[in-house]
Tab-separated table of C-alpha atoms in Angstrom:
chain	number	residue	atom	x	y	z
A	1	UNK	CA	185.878	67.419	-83.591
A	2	UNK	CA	182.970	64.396	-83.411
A	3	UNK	CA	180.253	66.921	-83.108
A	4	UNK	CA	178.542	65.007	-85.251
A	5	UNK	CA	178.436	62.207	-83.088
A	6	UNK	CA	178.273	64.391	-79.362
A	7	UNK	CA	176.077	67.639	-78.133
A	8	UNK	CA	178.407	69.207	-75.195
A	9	UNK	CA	179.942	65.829	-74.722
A	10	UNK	CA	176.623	63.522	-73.983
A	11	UNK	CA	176.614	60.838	-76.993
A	12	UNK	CA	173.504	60.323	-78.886
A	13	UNK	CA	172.827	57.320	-77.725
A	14	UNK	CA	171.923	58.824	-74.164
A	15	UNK	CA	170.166	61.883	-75.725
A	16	UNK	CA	167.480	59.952	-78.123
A	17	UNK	CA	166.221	57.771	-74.962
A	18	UNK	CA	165.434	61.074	-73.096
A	19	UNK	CA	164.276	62.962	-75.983
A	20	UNK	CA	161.014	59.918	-75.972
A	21	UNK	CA	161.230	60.672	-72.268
A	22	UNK	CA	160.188	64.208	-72.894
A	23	UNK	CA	157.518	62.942	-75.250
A	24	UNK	CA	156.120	61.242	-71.581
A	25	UNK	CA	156.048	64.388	-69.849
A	26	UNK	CA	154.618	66.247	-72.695
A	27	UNK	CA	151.818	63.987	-72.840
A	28	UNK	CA	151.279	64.386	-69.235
A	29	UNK	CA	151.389	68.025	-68.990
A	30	UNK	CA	148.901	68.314	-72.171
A	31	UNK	CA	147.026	66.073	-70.326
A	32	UNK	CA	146.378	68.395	-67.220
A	33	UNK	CA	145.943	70.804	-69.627
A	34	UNK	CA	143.247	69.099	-71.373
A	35	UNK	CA	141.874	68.750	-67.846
A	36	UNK	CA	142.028	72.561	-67.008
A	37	UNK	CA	139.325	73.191	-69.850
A	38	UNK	CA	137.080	70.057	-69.084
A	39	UNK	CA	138.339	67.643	-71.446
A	40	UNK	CA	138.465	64.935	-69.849
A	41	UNK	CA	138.620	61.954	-72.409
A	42	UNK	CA	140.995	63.490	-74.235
A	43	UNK	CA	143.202	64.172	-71.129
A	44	UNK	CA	142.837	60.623	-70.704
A	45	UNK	CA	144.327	59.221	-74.099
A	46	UNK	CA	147.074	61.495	-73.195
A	47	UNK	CA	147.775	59.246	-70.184
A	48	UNK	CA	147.331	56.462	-72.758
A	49	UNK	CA	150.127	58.080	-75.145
A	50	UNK	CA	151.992	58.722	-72.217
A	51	UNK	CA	152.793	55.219	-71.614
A	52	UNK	CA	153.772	54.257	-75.071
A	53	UNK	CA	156.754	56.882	-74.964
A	54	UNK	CA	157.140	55.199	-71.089
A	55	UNK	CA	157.657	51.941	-72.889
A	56	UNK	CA	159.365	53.142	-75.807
A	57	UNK	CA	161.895	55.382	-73.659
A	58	UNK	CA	163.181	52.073	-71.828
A	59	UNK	CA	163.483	49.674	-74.962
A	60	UNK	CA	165.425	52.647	-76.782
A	61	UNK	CA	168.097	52.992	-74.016
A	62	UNK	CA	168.485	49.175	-73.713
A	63	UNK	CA	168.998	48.441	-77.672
A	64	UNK	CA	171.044	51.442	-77.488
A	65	UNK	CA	173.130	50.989	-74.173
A	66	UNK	CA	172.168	54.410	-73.698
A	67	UNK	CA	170.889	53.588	-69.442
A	68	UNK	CA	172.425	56.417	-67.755
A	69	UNK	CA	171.602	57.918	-63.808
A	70	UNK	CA	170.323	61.278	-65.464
A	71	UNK	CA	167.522	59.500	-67.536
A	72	UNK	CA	166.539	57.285	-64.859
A	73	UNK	CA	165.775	60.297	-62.724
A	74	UNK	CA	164.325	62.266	-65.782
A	75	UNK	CA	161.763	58.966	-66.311
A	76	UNK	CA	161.061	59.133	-62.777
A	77	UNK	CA	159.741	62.504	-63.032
A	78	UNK	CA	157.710	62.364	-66.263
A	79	UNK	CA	155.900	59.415	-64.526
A	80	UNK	CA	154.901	61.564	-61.372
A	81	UNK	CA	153.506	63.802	-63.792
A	82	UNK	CA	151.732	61.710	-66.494
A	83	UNK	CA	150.692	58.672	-64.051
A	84	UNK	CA	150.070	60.643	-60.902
A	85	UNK	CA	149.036	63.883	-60.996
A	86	UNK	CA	147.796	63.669	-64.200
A	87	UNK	CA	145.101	60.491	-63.292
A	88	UNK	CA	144.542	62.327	-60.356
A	89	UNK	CA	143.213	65.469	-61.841
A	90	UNK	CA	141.338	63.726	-64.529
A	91	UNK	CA	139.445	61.973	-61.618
A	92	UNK	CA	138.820	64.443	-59.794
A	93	UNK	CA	137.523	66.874	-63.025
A	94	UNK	CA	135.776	63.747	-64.351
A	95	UNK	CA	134.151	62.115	-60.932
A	96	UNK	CA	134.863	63.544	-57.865
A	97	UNK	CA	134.666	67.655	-58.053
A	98	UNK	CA	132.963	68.503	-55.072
A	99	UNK	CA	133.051	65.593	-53.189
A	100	UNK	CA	131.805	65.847	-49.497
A	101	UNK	CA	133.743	69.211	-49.700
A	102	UNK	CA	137.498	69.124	-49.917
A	103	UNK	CA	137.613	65.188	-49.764
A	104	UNK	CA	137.504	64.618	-53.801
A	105	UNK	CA	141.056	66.590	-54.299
A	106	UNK	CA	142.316	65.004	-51.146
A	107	UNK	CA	141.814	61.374	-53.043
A	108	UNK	CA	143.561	62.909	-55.967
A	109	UNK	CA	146.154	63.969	-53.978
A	110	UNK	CA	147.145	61.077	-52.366
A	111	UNK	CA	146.675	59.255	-55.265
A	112	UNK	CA	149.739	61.337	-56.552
A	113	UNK	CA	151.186	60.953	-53.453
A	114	UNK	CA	151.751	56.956	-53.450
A	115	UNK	CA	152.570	57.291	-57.015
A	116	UNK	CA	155.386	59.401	-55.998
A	117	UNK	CA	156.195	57.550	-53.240
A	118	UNK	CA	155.986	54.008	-55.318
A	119	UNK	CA	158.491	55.354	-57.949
A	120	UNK	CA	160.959	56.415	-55.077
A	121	UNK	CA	160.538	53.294	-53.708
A	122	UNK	CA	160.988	51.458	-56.860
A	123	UNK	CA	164.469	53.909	-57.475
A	124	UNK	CA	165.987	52.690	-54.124
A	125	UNK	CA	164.913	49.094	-52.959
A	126	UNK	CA	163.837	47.422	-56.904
A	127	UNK	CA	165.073	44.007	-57.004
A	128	UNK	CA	165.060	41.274	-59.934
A	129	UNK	CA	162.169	39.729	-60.725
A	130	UNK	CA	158.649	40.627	-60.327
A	131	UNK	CA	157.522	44.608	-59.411
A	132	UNK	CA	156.717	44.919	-56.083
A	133	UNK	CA	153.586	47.315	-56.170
A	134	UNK	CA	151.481	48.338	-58.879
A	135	UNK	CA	153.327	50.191	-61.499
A	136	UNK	CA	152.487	53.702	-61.372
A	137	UNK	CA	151.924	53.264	-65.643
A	138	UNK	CA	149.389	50.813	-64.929
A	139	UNK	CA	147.932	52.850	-61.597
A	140	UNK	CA	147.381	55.733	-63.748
A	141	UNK	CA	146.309	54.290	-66.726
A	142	UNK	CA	143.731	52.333	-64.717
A	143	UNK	CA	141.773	55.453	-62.871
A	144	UNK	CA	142.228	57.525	-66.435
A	145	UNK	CA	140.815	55.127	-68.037
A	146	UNK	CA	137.431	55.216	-66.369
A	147	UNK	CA	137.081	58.625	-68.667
A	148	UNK	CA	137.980	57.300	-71.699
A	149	UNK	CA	134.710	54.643	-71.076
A	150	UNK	CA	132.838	57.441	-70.382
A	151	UNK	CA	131.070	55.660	-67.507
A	152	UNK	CA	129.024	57.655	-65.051
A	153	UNK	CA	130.005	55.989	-61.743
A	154	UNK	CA	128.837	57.444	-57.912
A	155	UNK	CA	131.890	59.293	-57.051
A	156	UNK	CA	131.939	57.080	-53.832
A	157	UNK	CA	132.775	54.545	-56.129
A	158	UNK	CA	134.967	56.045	-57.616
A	159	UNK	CA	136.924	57.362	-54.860
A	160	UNK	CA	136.942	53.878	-53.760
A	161	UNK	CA	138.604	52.756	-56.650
A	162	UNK	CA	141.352	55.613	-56.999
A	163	UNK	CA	142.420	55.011	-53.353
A	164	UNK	CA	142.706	50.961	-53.905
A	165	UNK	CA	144.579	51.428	-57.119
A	166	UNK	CA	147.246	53.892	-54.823
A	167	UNK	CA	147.500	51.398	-51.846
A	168	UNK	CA	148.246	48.705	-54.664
A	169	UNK	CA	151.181	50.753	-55.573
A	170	UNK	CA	152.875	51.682	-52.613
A	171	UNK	CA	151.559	47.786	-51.342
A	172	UNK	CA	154.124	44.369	-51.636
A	173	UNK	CA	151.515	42.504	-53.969
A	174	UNK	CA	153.944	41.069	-56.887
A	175	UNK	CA	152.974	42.188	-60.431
A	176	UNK	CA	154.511	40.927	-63.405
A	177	UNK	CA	157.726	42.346	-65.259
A	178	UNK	CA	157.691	42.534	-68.861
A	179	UNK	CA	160.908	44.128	-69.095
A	180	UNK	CA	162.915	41.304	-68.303
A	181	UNK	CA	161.411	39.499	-71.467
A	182	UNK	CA	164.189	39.308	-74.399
A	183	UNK	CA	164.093	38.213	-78.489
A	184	UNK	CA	165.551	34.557	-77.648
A	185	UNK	CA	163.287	34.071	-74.134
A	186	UNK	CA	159.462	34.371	-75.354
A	187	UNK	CA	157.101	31.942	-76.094
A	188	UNK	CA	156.032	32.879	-79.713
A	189	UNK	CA	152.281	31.252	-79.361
A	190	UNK	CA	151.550	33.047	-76.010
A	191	UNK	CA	152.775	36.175	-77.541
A	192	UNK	CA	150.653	35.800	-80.697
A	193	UNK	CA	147.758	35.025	-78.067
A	194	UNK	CA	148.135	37.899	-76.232
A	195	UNK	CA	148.586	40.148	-79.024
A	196	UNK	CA	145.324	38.684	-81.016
A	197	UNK	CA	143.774	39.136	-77.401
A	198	UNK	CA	144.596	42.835	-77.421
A	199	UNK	CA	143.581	43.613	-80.965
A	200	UNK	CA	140.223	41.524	-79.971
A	201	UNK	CA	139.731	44.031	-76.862
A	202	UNK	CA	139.996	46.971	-79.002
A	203	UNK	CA	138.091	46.069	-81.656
A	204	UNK	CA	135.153	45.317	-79.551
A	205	UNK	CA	135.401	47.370	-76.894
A	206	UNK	CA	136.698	50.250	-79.161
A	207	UNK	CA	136.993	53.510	-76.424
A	208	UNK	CA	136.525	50.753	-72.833
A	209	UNK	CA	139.087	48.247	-74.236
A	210	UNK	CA	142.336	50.299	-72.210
A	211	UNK	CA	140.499	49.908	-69.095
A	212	UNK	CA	139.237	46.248	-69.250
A	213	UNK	CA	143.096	45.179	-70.037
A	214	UNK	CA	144.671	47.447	-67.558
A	215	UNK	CA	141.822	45.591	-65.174
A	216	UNK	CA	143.560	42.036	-66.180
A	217	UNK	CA	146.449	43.085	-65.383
A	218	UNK	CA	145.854	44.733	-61.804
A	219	UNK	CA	143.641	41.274	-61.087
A	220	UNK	CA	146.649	39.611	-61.939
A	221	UNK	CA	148.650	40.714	-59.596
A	222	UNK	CA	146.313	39.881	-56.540
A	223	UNK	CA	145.924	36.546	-58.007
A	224	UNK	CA	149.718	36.190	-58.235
A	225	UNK	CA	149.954	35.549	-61.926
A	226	UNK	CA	153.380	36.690	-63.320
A	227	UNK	CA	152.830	38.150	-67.004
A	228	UNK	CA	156.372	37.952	-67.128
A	229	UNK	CA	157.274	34.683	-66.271
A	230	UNK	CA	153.886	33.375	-68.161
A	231	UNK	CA	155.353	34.795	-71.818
A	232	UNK	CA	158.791	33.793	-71.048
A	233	UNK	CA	160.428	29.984	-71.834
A	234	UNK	CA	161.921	28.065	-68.423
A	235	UNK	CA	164.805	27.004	-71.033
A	236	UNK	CA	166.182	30.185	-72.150
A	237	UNK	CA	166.087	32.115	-68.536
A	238	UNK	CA	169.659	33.422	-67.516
A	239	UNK	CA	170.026	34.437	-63.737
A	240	UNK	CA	172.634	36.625	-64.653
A	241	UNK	CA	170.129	38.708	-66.833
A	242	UNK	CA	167.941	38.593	-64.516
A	243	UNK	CA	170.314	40.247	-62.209
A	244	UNK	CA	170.920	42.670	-64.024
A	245	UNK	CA	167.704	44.115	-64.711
A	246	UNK	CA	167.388	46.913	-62.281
């Protein structure tokens, strides 16, 4: 019979990337919860959580050749919910409640709304090679992580800063692709580098140390640095990989 191997006929293989999909979502949705009773740092490492199952999800179905149309749209939706409306309400609880009246929710909202609009965009017109747009991950991640720092900012500023983070994503700016990287294309030493960067960050900066890398990588992409092609080696890269990265 193979049930072992099948649940009503969809292998395993396709099941276990979704299954860390759902771990996205659920980090998103306990994240708005957290929000809903003024938690907002909490909320916050939610969003944080939320994009390692948004990593993991993607790295599972590759190793596993488990890609399929019905996960792609399930990702899709887990990110407007963990990377949109999520950061959106956690700014708003956090910095911009009662903003010159209804204007504080209206920045949320469209802050959701080009983080929607970025991952249709990205679903239709992506092309190989670098993203065009802030990733909605990194958009959300960046506003949440304001929270997490705990930093009292004007909520001028801070609308300021959630409406420039959602014109970066629905903008052309080029950021750099990770996911194109592979076992036998990365530069070992820049990867150590980057790692013993990281761990630097975080022991340092302990609780602020999500927000000043997220910040790297947002400057990057206005300076037009590609992570991606910066960790990768010239020898090993493979058009025909690259192609098929969608």
């Amino acid at each position: 019979m193979k049930k072992n191997r099948h649940v009503r006929g969809v292998p395993f293989t396709k099941i276990i990337p979704n299954m860390i999909t759902s771990g996205n979502l659920l980090c998103g949705m306990l994240s708005l919860v957290m929000v809903i009773h003024g938690k907002f740092v909490p909320a916050a490492w939610l969003v944080f959580a939320a994009v390692f199952f948004d990593y993991m999800d993607g790295k599972m179905a590759r190793s596993l050749g488990g890609s399929s149309a019905f996960g792609m749209e399930l990702d899709s939706l887990a990110d407007v919910v963990s990377f949109g409306v999520a950061p959106g309400l956690i700014v708003y609880g956090a910095y911009l409640h009662g903003f010159l009246g209804v204007t504080g929710a209206l920045v949320a909202a469209f802050f959701a709304l080009c983080g929607a609009l970025r991952l249709a965009r990205f679903n239709v017109m992506h092309v190989p090679g670098s993203f065009q747009g802030l990733p909605i991950p990194a958009g959300g991640l960046f506003v949440a992580s304001f929270a997490m720092t705990g930093f009292s900012l004007p909520p001028l500023v801070m609308a300021l800063i959630t409406v420039g983070t959602a014109m970066l994503m629905v903008s052309t700016v080029p950021y750099g692709n990770l996911k194109k990287l592979r076992k036998g294309n990365v530069n070992r030493i820049k990867v150590t580098f980057l790692t013993t960067f990281v761990a630097v960050l975080f022991i340092t900066l302990r609780e602020k140390a999500p927000l000043a890398g997220i910040l790297l990588y947002v400057v990057s992409g206005l300076l037009r640095f590609d992570w991606g092609a910066w960790l990768s080696l010239e020898a090993d890269e493979d058009p025909e990989t690259e192609h098929h990265e969608g």
